[in-house]
PDB file of C-alpha atoms in Angstrom:
ATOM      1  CA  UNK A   1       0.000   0.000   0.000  1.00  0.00           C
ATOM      2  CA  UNK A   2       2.893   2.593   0.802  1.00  0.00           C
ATOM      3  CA  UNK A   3       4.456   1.432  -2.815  1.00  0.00           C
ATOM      4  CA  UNK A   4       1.553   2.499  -4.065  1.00  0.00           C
ATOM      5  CA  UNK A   5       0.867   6.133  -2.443  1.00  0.00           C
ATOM      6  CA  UNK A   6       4.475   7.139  -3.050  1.00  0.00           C
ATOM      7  CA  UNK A   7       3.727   5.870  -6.583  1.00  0.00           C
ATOM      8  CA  UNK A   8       0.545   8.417  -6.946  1.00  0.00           C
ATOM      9  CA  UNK A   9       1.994  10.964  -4.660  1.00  0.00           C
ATOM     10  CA  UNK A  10       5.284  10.510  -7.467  1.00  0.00           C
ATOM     11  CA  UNK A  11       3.197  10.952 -10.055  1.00  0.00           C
ATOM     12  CA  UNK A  12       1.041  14.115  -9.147  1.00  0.00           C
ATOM     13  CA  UNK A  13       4.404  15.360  -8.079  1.00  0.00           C
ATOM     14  CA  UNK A  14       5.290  15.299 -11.665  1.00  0.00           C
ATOM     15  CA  UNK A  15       1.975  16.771 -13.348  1.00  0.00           C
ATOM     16  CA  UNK A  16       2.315  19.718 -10.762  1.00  0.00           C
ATOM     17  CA  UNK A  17       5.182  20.887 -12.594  1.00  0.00           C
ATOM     18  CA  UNK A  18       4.880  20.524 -16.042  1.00  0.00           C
ATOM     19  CA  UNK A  19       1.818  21.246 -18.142  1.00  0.00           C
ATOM     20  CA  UNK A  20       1.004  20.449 -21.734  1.00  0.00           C
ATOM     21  CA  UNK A  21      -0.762  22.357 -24.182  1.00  0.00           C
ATOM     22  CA  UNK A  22      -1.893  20.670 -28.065  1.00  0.00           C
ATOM     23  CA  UNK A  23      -2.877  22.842 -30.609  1.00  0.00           C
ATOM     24  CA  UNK A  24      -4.672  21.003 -33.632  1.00  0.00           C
ATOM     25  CA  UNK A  25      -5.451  23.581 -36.208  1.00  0.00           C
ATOM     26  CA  UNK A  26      -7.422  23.283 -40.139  1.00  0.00           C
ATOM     27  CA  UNK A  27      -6.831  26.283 -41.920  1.00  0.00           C
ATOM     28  CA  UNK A  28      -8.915  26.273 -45.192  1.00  0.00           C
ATOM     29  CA  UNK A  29     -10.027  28.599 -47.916  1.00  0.00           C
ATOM     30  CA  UNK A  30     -10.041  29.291 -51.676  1.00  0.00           C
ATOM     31  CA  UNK A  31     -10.284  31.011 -54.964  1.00  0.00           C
ATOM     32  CA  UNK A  32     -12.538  30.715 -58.455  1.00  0.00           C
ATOM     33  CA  UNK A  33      -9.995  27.914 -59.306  1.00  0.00           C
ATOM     34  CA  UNK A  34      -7.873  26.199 -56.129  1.00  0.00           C
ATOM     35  CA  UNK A  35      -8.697  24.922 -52.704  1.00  0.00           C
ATOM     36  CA  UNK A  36      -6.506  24.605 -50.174  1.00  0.00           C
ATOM     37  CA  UNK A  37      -5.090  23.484 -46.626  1.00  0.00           C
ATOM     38  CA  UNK A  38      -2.862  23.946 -43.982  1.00  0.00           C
ATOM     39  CA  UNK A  39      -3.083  21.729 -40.803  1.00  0.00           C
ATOM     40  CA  UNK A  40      -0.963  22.290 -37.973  1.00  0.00           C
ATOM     41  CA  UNK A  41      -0.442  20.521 -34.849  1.00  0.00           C
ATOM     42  CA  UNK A  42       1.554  21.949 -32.343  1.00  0.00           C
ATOM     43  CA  UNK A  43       2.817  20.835 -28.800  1.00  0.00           C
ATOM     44  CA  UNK A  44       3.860  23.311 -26.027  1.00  0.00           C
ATOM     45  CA  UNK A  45       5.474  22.154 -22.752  1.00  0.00           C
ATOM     46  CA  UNK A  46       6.211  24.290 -19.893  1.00  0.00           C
ATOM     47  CA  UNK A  47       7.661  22.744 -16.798  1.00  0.00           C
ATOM     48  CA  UNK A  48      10.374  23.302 -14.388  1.00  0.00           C
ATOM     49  CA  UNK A  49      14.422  22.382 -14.054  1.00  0.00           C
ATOM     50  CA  UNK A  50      16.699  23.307 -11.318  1.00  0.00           C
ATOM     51  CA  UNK A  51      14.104  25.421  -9.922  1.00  0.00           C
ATOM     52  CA  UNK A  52      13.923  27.677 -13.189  1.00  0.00           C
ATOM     53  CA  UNK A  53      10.739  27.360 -15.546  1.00  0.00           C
ATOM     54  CA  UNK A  54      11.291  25.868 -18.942  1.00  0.00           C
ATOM     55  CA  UNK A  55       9.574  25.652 -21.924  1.00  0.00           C
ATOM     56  CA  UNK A  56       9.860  23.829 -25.075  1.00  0.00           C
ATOM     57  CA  UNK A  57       7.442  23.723 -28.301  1.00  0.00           C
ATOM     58  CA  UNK A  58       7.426  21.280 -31.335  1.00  0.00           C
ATOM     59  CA  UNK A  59       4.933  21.447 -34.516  1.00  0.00           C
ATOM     60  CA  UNK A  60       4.605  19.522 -38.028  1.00  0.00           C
ATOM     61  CA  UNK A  61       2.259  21.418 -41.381  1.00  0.00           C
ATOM     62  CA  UNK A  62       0.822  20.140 -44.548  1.00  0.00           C
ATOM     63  CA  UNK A  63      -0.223  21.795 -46.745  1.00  0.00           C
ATOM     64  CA  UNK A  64      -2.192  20.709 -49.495  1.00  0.00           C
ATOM     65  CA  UNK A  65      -3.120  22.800 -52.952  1.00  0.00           C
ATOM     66  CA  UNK A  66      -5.826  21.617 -54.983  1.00  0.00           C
ATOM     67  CA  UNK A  67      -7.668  22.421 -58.405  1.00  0.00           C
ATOM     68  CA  UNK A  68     -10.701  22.325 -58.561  1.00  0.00           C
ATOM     69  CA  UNK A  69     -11.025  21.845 -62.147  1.00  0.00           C
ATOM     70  CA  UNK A  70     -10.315  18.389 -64.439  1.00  0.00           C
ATOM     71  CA  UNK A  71      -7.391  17.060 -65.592  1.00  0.00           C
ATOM     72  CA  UNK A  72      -7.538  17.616 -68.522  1.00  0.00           C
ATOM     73  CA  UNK A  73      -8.002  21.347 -67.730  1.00  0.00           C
ATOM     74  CA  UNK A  74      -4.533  21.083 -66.114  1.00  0.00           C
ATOM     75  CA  UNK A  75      -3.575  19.339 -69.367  1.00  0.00           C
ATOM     76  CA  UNK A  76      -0.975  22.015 -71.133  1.00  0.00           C
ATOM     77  CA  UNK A  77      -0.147  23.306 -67.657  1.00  0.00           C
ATOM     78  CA  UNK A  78       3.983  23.782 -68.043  1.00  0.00           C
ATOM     79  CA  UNK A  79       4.954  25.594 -64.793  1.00  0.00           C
ATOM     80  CA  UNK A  80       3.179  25.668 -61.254  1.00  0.00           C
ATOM     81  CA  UNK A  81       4.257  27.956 -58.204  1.00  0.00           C
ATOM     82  CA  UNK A  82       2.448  28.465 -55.057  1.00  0.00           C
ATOM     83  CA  UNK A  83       3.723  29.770 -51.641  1.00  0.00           C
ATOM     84  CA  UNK A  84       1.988  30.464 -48.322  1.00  0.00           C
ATOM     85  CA  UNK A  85       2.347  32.765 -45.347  1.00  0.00           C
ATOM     86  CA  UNK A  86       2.397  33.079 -42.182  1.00  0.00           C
ATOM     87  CA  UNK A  87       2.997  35.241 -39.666  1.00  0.00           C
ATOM     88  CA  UNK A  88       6.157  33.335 -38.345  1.00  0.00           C
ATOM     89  CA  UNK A  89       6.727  31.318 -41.641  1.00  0.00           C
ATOM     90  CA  UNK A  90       6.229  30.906 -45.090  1.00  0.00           C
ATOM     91  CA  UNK A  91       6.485  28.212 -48.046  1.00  0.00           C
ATOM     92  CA  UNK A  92       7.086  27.855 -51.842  1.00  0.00           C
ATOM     93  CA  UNK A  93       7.397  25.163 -54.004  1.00  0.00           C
ATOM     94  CA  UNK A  94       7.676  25.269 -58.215  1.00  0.00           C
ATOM     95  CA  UNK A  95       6.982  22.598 -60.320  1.00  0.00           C
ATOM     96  CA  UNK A  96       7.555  22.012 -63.684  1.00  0.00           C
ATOM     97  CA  UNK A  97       5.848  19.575 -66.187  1.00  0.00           C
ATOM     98  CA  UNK A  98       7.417  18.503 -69.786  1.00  0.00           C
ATOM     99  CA  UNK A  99       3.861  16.037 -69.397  1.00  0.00           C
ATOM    100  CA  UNK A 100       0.579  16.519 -68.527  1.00  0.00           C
ATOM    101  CA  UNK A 101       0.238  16.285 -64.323  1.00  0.00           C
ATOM    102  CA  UNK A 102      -0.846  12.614 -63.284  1.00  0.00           C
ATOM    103  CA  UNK A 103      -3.340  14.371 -60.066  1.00  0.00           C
ATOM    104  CA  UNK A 104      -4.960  17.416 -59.224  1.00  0.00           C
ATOM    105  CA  UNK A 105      -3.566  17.854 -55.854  1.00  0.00           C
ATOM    106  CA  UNK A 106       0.248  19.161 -54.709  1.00  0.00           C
ATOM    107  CA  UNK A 107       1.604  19.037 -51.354  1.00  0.00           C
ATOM    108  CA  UNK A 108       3.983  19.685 -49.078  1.00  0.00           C
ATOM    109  CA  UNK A 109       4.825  19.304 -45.119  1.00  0.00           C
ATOM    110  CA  UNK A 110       7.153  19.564 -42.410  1.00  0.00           C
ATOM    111  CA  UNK A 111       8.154  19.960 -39.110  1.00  0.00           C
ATOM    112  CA  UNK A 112      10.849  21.800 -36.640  1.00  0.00           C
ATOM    113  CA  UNK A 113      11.701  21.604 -32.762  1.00  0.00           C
ATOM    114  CA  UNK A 114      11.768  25.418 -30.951  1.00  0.00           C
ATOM    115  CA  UNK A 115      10.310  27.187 -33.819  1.00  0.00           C
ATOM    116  CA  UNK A 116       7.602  29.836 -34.077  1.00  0.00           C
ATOM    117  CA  UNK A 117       4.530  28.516 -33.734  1.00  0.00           C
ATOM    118  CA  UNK A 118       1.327  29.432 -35.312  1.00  0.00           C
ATOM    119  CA  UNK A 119      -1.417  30.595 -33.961  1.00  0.00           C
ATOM    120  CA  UNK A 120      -5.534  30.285 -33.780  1.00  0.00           C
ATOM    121  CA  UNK A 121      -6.259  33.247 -34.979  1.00  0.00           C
ATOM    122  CA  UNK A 122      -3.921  33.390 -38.011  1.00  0.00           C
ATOM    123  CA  UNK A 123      -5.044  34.412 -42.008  1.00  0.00           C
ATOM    124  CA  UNK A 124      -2.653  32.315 -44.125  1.00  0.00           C
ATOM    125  CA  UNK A 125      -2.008  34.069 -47.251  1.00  0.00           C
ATOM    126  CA  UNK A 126      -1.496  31.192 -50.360  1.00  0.00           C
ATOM    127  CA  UNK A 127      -0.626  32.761 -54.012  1.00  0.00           C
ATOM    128  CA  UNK A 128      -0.843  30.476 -56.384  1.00  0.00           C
ATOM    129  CA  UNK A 129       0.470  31.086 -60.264  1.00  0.00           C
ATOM    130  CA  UNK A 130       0.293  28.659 -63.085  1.00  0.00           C
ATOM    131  CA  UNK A 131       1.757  29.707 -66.814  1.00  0.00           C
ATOM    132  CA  UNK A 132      -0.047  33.059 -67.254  1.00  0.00           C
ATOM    133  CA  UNK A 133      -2.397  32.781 -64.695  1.00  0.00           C
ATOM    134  CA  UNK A 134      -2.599  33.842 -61.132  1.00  0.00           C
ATOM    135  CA  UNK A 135      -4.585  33.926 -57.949  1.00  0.00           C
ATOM    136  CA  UNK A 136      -3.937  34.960 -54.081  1.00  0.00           C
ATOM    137  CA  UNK A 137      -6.351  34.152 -51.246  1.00  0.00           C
ATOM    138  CA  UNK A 138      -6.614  33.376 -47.739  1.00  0.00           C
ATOM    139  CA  UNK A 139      -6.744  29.949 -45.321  1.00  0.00           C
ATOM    140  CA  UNK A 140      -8.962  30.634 -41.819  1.00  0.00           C
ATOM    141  CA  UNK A 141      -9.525  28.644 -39.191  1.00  0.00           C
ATOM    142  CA  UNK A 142     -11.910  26.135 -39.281  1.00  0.00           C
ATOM    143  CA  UNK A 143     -11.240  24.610 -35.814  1.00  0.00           C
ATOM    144  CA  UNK A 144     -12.028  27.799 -33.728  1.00  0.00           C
TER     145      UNK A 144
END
């Protein structure tokens, strides 16, 4: 019985002092001829070392681009670029095709340690061009 009340009395020890916070975040929005999203997932953790507070933060994206026309729309397409902004961040990716594109839907994701992290609240600003065409718009929060 004692093994077991230290073992509690251990444990709440430890949850006293540190405290975990998950952010889970959809941005979405779009334009007469893409869609897209950017999901986030965050994890803060404040706690305590040497008897000084510390705090540490990880997070991952993806961000997905897609058009909402047919293939064979996309057909002669020869050059894409879109980027994406945040307040903290931003993102760009070109593509080129020498053949027609094989899906309507481009991509791209990643993740740091200690970084800026993005908030609730946030307008993500995507800009998407493709050959002589162009569009900008904005991603809100769908998770509010």
């Amino acid at each position: 019985m004692k093994k077991i009340a230290a073992l509690l009395f251990t444990i709440m020890l430890l949850t006293a002092c540190s405290e975990t916070t998950t952010n889970d975040y959809t941005f979405s929005g779009d334009s007469e001829y893409w869609e897209a999203e950017y999901l986030y997932k965050g994890t803060e953790k404040w706690g305590e070392k040497d008897e000084k507070k510390t705090y540490s933060n990880e997070d991952s994206y993806k961000f997905v681009l897609k058009y909402k026309g047919s293939l064979e729309e996309l057909s002669s397409l020869q050059k894409l670029e879109y980027s994406y902004e945040t307040i903290s961040s931003s993102g760009k990716s070109t593509e080129e095709f020498t053949e027609p594109p094989s899906t309507l839907t481009f991509s791209s994701s990643g993740s740091s340690e200690g970084g800026a992290k993005v908030s609730e609240d946030e307008v993500i600003i995507v800009n998407v061009k493709w050959d002589d065409f162009e569009e900008s718009f904005e991603l809100h929060n769908n998770s509010k």
